[in-house]
CSV table of N, CA, C and O in Angstrom, one decimal:
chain,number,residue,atom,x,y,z
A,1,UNK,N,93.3,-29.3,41.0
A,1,UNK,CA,92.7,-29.8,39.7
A,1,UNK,C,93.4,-31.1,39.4
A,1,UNK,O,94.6,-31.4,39.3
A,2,UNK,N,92.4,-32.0,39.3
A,2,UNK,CA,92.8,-33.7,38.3
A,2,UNK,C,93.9,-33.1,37.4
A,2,UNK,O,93.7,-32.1,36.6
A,3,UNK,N,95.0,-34.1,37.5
A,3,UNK,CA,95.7,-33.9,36.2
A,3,UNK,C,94.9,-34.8,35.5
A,3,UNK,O,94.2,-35.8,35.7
A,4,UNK,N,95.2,-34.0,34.0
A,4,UNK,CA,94.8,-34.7,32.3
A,4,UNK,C,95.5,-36.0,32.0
A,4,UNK,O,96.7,-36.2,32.1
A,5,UNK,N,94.8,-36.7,31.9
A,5,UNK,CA,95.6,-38.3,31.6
A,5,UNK,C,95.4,-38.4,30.0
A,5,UNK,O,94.3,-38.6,29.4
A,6,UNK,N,96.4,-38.2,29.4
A,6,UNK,CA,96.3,-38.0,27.8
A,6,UNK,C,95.7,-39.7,27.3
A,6,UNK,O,96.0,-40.6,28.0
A,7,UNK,N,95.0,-39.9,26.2
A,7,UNK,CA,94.2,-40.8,25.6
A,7,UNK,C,95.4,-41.9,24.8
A,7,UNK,O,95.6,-43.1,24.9
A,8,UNK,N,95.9,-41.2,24.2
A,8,UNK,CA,97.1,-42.0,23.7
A,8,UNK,C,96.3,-42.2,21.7
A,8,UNK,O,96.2,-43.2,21.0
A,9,UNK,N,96.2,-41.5,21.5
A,9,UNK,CA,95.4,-42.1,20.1
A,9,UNK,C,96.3,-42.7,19.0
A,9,UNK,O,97.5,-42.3,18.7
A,10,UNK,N,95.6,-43.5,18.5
A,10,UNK,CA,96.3,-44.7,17.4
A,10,UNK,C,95.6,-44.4,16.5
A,10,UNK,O,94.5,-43.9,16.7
A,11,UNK,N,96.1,-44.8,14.8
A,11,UNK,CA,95.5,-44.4,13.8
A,11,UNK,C,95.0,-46.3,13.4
A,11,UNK,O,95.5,-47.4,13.4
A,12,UNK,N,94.0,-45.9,13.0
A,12,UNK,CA,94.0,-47.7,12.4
A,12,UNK,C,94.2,-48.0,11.6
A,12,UNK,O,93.2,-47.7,11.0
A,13,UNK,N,95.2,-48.6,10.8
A,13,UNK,CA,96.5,-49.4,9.7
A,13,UNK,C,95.5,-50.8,10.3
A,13,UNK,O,95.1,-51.4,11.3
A,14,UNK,N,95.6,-50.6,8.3
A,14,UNK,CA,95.5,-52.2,8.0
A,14,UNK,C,96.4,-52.4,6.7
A,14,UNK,O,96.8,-51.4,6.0
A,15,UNK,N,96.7,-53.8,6.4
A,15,UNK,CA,97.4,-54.3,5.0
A,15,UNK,C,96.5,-53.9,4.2
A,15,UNK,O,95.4,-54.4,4.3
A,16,UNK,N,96.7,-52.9,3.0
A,16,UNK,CA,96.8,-52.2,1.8
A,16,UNK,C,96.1,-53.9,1.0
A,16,UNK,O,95.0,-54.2,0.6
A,17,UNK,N,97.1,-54.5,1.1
A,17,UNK,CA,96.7,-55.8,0.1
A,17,UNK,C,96.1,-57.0,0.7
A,17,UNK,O,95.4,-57.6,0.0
A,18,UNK,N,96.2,-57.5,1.9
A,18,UNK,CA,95.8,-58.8,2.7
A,18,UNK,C,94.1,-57.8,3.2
A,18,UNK,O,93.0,-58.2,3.1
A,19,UNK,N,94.5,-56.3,3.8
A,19,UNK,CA,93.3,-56.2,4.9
A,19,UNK,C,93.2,-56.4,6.2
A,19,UNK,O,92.3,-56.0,6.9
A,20,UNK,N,94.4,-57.3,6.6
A,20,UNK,CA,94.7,-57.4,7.5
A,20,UNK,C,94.6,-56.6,8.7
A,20,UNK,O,94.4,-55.5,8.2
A,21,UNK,N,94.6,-56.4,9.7
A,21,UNK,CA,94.3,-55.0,10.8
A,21,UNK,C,95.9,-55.0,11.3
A,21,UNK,O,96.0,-56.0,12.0
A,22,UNK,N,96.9,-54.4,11.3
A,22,UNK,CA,98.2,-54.3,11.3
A,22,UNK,C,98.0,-53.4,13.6
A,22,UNK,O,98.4,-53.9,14.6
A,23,UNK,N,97.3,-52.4,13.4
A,23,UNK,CA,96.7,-51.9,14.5
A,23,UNK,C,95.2,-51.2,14.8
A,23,UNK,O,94.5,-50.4,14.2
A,24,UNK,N,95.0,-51.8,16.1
A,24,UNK,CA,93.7,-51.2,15.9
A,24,UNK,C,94.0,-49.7,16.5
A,24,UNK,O,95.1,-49.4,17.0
A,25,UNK,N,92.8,-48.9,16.1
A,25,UNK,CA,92.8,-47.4,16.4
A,25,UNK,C,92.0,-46.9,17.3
A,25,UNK,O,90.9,-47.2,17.3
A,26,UNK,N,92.3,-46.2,18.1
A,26,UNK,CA,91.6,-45.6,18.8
A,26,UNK,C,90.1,-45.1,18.6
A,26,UNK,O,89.9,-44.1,17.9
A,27,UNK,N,89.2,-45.7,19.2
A,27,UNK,CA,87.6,-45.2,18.7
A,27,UNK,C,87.8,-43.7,19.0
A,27,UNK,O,88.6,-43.1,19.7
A,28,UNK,N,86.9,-43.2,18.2
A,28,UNK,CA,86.0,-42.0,18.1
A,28,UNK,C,84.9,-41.9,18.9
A,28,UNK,O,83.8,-41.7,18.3
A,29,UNK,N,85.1,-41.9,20.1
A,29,UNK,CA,83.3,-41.8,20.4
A,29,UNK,C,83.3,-41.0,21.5
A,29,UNK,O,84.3,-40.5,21.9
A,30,UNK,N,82.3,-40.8,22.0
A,30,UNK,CA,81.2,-39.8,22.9
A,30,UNK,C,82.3,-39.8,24.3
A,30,UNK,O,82.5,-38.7,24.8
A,31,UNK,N,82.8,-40.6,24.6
A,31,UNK,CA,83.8,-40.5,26.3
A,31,UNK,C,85.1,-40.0,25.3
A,31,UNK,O,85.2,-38.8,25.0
A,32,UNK,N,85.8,-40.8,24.8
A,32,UNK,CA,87.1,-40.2,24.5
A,32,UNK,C,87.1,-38.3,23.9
A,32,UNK,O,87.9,-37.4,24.2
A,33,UNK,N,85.9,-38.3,22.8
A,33,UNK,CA,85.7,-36.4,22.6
A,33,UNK,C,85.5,-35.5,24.0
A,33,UNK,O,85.8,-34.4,24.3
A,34,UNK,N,84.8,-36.5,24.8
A,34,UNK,CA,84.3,-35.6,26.0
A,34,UNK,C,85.3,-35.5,27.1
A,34,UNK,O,85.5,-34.5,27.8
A,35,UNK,N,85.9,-36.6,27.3
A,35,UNK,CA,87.5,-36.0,27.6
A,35,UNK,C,88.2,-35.4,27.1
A,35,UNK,O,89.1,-34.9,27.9
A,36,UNK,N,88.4,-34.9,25.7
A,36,UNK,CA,88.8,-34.3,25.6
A,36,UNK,C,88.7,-32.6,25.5
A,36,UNK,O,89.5,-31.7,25.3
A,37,UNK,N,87.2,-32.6,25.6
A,37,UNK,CA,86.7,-31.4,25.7
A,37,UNK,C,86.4,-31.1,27.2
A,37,UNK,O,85.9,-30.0,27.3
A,38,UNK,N,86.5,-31.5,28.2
A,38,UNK,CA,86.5,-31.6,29.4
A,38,UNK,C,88.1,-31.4,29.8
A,38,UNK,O,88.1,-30.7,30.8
A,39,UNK,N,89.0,-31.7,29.5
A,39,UNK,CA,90.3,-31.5,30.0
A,39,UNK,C,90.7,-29.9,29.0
A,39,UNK,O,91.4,-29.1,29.6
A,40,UNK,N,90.3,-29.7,27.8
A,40,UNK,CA,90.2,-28.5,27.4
A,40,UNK,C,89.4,-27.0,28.0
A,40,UNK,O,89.7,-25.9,28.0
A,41,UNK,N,88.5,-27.5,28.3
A,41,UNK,CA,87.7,-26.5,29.3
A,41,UNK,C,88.3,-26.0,30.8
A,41,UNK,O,88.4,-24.9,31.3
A,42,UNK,N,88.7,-27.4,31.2
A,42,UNK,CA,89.5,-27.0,32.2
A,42,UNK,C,90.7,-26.5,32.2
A,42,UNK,O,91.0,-25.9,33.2
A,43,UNK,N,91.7,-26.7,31.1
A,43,UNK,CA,92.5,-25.8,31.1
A,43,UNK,C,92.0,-24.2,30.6
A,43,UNK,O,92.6,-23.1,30.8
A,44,UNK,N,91.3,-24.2,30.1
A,44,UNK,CA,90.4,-22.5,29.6
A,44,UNK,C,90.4,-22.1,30.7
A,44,UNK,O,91.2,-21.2,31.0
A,45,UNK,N,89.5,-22.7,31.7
A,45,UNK,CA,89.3,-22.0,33.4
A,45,UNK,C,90.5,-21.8,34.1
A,45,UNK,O,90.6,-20.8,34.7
A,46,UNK,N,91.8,-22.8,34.1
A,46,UNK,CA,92.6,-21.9,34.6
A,46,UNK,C,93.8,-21.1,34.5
A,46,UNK,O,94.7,-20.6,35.2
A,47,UNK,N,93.6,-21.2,33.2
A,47,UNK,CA,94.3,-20.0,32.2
A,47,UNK,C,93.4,-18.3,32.6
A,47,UNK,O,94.0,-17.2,32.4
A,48,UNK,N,92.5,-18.4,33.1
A,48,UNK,CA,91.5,-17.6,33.0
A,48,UNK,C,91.9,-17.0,34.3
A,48,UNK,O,92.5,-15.9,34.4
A,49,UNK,N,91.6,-17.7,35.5
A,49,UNK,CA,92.0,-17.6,36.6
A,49,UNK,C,93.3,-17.1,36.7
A,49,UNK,O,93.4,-16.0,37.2
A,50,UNK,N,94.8,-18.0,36.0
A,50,UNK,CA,95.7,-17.1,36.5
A,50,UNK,C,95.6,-16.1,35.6
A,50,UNK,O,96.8,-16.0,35.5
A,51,UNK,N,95.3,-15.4,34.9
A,51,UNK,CA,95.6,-14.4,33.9
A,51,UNK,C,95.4,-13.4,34.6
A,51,UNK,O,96.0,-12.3,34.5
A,52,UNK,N,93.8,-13.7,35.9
A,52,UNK,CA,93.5,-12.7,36.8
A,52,UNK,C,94.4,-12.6,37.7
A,52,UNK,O,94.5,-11.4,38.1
A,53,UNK,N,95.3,-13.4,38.5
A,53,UNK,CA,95.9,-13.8,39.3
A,53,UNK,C,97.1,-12.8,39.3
A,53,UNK,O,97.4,-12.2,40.3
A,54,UNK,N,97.8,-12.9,38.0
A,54,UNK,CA,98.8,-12.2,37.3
A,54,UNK,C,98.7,-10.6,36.9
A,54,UNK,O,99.6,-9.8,36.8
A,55,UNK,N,97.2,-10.2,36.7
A,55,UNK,CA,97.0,-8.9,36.7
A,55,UNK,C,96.6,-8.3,38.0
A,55,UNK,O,96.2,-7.2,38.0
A,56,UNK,N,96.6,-8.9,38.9
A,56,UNK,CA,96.4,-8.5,40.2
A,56,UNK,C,97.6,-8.6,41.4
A,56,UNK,O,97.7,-7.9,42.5
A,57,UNK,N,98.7,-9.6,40.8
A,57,UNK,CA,99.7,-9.2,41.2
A,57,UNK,C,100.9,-8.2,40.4
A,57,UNK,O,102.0,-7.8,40.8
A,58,UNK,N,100.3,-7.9,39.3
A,58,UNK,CA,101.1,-6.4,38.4
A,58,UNK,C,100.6,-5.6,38.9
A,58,UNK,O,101.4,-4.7,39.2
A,59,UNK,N,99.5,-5.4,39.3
A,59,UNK,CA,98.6,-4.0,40.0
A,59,UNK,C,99.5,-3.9,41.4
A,59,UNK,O,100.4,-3.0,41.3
A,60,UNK,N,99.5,-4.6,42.6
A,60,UNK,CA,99.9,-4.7,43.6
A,60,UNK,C,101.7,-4.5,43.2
A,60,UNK,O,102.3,-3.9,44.1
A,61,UNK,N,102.1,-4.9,42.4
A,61,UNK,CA,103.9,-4.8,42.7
A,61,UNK,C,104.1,-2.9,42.1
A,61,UNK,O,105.0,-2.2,42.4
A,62,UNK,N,102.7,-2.7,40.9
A,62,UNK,CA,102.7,-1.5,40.8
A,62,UNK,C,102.8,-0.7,41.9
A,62,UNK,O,103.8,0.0,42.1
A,63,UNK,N,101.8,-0.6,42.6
A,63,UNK,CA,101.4,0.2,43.5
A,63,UNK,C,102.8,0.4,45.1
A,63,UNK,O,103.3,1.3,45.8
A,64,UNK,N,103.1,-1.3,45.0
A,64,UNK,CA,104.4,-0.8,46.2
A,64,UNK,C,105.4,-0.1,45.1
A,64,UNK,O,105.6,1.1,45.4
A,65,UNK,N,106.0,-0.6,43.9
A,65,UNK,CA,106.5,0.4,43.4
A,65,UNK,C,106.5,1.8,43.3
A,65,UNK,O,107.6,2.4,43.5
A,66,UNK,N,105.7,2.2,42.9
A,66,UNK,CA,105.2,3.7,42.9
A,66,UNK,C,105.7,4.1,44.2
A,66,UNK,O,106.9,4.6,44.3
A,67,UNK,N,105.0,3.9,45.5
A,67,UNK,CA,104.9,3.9,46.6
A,67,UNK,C,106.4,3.9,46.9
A,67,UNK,O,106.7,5.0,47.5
A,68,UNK,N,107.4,3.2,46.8
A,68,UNK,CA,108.5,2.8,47.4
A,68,UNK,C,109.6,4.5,46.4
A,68,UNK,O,110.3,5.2,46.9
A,69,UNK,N,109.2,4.4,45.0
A,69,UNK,CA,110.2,5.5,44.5
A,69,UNK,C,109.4,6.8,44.7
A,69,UNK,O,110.0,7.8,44.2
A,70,UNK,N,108.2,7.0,45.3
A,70,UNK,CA,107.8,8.2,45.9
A,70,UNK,C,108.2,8.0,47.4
A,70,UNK,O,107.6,8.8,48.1
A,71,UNK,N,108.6,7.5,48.0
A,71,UNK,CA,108.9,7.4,49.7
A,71,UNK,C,107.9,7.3,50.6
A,71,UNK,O,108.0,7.8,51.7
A,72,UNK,N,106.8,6.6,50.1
A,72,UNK,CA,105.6,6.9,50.7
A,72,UNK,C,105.5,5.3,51.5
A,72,UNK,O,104.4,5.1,52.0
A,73,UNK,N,106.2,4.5,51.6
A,73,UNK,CA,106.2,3.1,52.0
A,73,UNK,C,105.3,2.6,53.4
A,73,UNK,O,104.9,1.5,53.7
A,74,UNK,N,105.3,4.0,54.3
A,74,UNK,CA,104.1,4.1,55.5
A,74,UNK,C,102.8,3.8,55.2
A,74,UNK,O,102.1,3.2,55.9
A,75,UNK,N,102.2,4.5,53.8
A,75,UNK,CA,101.1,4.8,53.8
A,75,UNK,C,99.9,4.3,52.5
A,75,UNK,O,98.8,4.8,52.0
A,76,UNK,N,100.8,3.0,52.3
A,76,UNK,CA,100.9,1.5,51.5
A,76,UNK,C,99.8,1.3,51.8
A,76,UNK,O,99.5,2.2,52.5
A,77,UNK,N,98.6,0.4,51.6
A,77,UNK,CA,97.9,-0.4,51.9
A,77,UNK,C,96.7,-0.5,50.5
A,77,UNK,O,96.0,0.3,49.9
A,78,UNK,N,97.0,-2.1,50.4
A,78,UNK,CA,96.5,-2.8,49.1
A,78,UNK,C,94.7,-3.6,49.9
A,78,UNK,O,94.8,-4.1,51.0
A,79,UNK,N,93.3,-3.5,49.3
A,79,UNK,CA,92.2,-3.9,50.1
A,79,UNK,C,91.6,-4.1,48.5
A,79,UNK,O,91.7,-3.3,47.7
A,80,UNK,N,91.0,-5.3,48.3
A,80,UNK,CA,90.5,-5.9,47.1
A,80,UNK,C,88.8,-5.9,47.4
A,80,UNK,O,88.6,-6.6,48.3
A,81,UNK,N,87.9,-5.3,47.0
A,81,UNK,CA,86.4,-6.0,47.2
A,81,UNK,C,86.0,-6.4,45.8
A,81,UNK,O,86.6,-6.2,44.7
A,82,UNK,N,84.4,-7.4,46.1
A,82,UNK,CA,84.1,-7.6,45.4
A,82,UNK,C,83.2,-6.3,44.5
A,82,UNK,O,82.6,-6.6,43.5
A,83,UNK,N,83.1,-5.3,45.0
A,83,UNK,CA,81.9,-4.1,44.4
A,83,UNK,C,81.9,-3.1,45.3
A,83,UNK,O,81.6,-3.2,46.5
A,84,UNK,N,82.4,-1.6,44.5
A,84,UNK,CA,82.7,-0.7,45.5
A,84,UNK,C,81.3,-0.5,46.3
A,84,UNK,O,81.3,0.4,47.2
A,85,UNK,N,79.7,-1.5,46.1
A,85,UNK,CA,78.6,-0.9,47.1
A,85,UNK,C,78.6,-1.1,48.2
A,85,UNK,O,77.8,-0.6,49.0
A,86,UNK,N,79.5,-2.0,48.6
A,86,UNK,CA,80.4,-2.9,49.6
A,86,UNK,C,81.0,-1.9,50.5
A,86,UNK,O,81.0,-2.0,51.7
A,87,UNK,N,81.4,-1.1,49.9
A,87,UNK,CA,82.3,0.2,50.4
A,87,UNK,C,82.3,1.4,50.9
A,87,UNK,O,82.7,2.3,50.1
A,88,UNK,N,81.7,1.8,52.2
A,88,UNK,CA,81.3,3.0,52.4
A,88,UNK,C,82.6,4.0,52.5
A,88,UNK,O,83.4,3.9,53.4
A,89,UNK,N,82.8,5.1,51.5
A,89,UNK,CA,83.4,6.1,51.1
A,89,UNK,C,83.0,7.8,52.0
A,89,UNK,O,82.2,8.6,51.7
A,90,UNK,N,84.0,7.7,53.4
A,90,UNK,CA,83.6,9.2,53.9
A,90,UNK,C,84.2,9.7,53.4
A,90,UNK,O,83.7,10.7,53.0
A,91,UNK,N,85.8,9.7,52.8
A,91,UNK,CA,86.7,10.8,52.6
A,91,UNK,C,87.2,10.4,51.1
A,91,UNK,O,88.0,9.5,51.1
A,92,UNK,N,87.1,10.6,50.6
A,92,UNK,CA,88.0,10.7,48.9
A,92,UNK,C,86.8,10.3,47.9
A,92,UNK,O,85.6,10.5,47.9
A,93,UNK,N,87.5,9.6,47.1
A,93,UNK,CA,86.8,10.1,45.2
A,93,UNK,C,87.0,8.6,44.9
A,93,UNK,O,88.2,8.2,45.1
A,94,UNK,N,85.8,7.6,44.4
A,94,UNK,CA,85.6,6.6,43.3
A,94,UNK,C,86.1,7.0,42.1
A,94,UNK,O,85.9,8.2,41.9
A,95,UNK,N,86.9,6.2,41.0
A,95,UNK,CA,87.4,6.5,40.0
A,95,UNK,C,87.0,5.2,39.3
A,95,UNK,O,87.7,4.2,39.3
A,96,UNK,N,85.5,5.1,38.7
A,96,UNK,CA,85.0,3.7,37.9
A,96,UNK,C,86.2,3.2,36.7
A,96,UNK,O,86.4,2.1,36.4
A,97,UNK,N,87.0,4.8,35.9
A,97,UNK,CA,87.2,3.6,34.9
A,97,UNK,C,88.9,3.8,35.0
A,97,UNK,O,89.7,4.0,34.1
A,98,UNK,N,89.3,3.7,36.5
A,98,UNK,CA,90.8,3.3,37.1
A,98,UNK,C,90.5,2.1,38.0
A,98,UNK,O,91.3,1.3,38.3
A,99,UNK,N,89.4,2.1,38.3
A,99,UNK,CA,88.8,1.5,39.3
A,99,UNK,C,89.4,1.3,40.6
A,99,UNK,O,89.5,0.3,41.2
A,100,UNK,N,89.9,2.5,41.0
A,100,UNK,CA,90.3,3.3,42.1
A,100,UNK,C,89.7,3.8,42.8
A,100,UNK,O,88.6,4.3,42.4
A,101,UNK,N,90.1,4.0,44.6
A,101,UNK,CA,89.6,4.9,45.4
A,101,UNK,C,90.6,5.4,45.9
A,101,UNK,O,91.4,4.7,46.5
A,102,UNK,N,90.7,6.8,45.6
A,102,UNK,CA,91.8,7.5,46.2
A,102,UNK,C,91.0,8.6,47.4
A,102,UNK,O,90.0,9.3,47.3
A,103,UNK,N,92.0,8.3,48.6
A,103,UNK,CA,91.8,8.8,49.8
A,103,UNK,C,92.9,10.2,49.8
A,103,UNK,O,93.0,10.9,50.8
């Protein structure tokens, strides 16, 4: 991912009594919001991503866990699809709302 190159925004000050323009300010317009809503979106997407990233590696340290304080460490094995229809099931039980297959 492009790193965010922050805009830097300025307020625009002018003399109170002369009018003078002391600094100019950063426009308001159509590229500088859309950068900014473009560098915001993309951090949404990968906030999103790892959030999944992170519940899939709690699932997995689960499961060797379990695995490791039941003594079962032979008979381990972690397999991700995208849709159990993917999945031909001879021996055990679909579990939709663990979303498990236990053999």
């Amino acid at each position: 991912m492009k790193q965010y190159e922050k805009i830097g925004w300025l307020d625009h000050v002018t003399d109170v009594v002369t009018g003078e323009v002391i600094q100019e300010g950063t426009p308001v317009s159509q590229t500088n919001m859309n950068h900014m809503d473009d560098g915001i979106f993309a951090n949404r997407e990968a906030a999103i991503l790892h959030e999944a990233q992170i519940a899939a590696a709690q699932q997995e340290i689960k499961v060797l866990k379990d695995a490791t304080l039941n003594n079962m460490v032979n008979n381990v094995f972690l397999k991700n699809f995208d849709s159990v229809t993917a999945v031909a099931i001879t021996s055990g039980i679909y579990d939709p709302v663990a979303r498990k297959i236990y053999v």
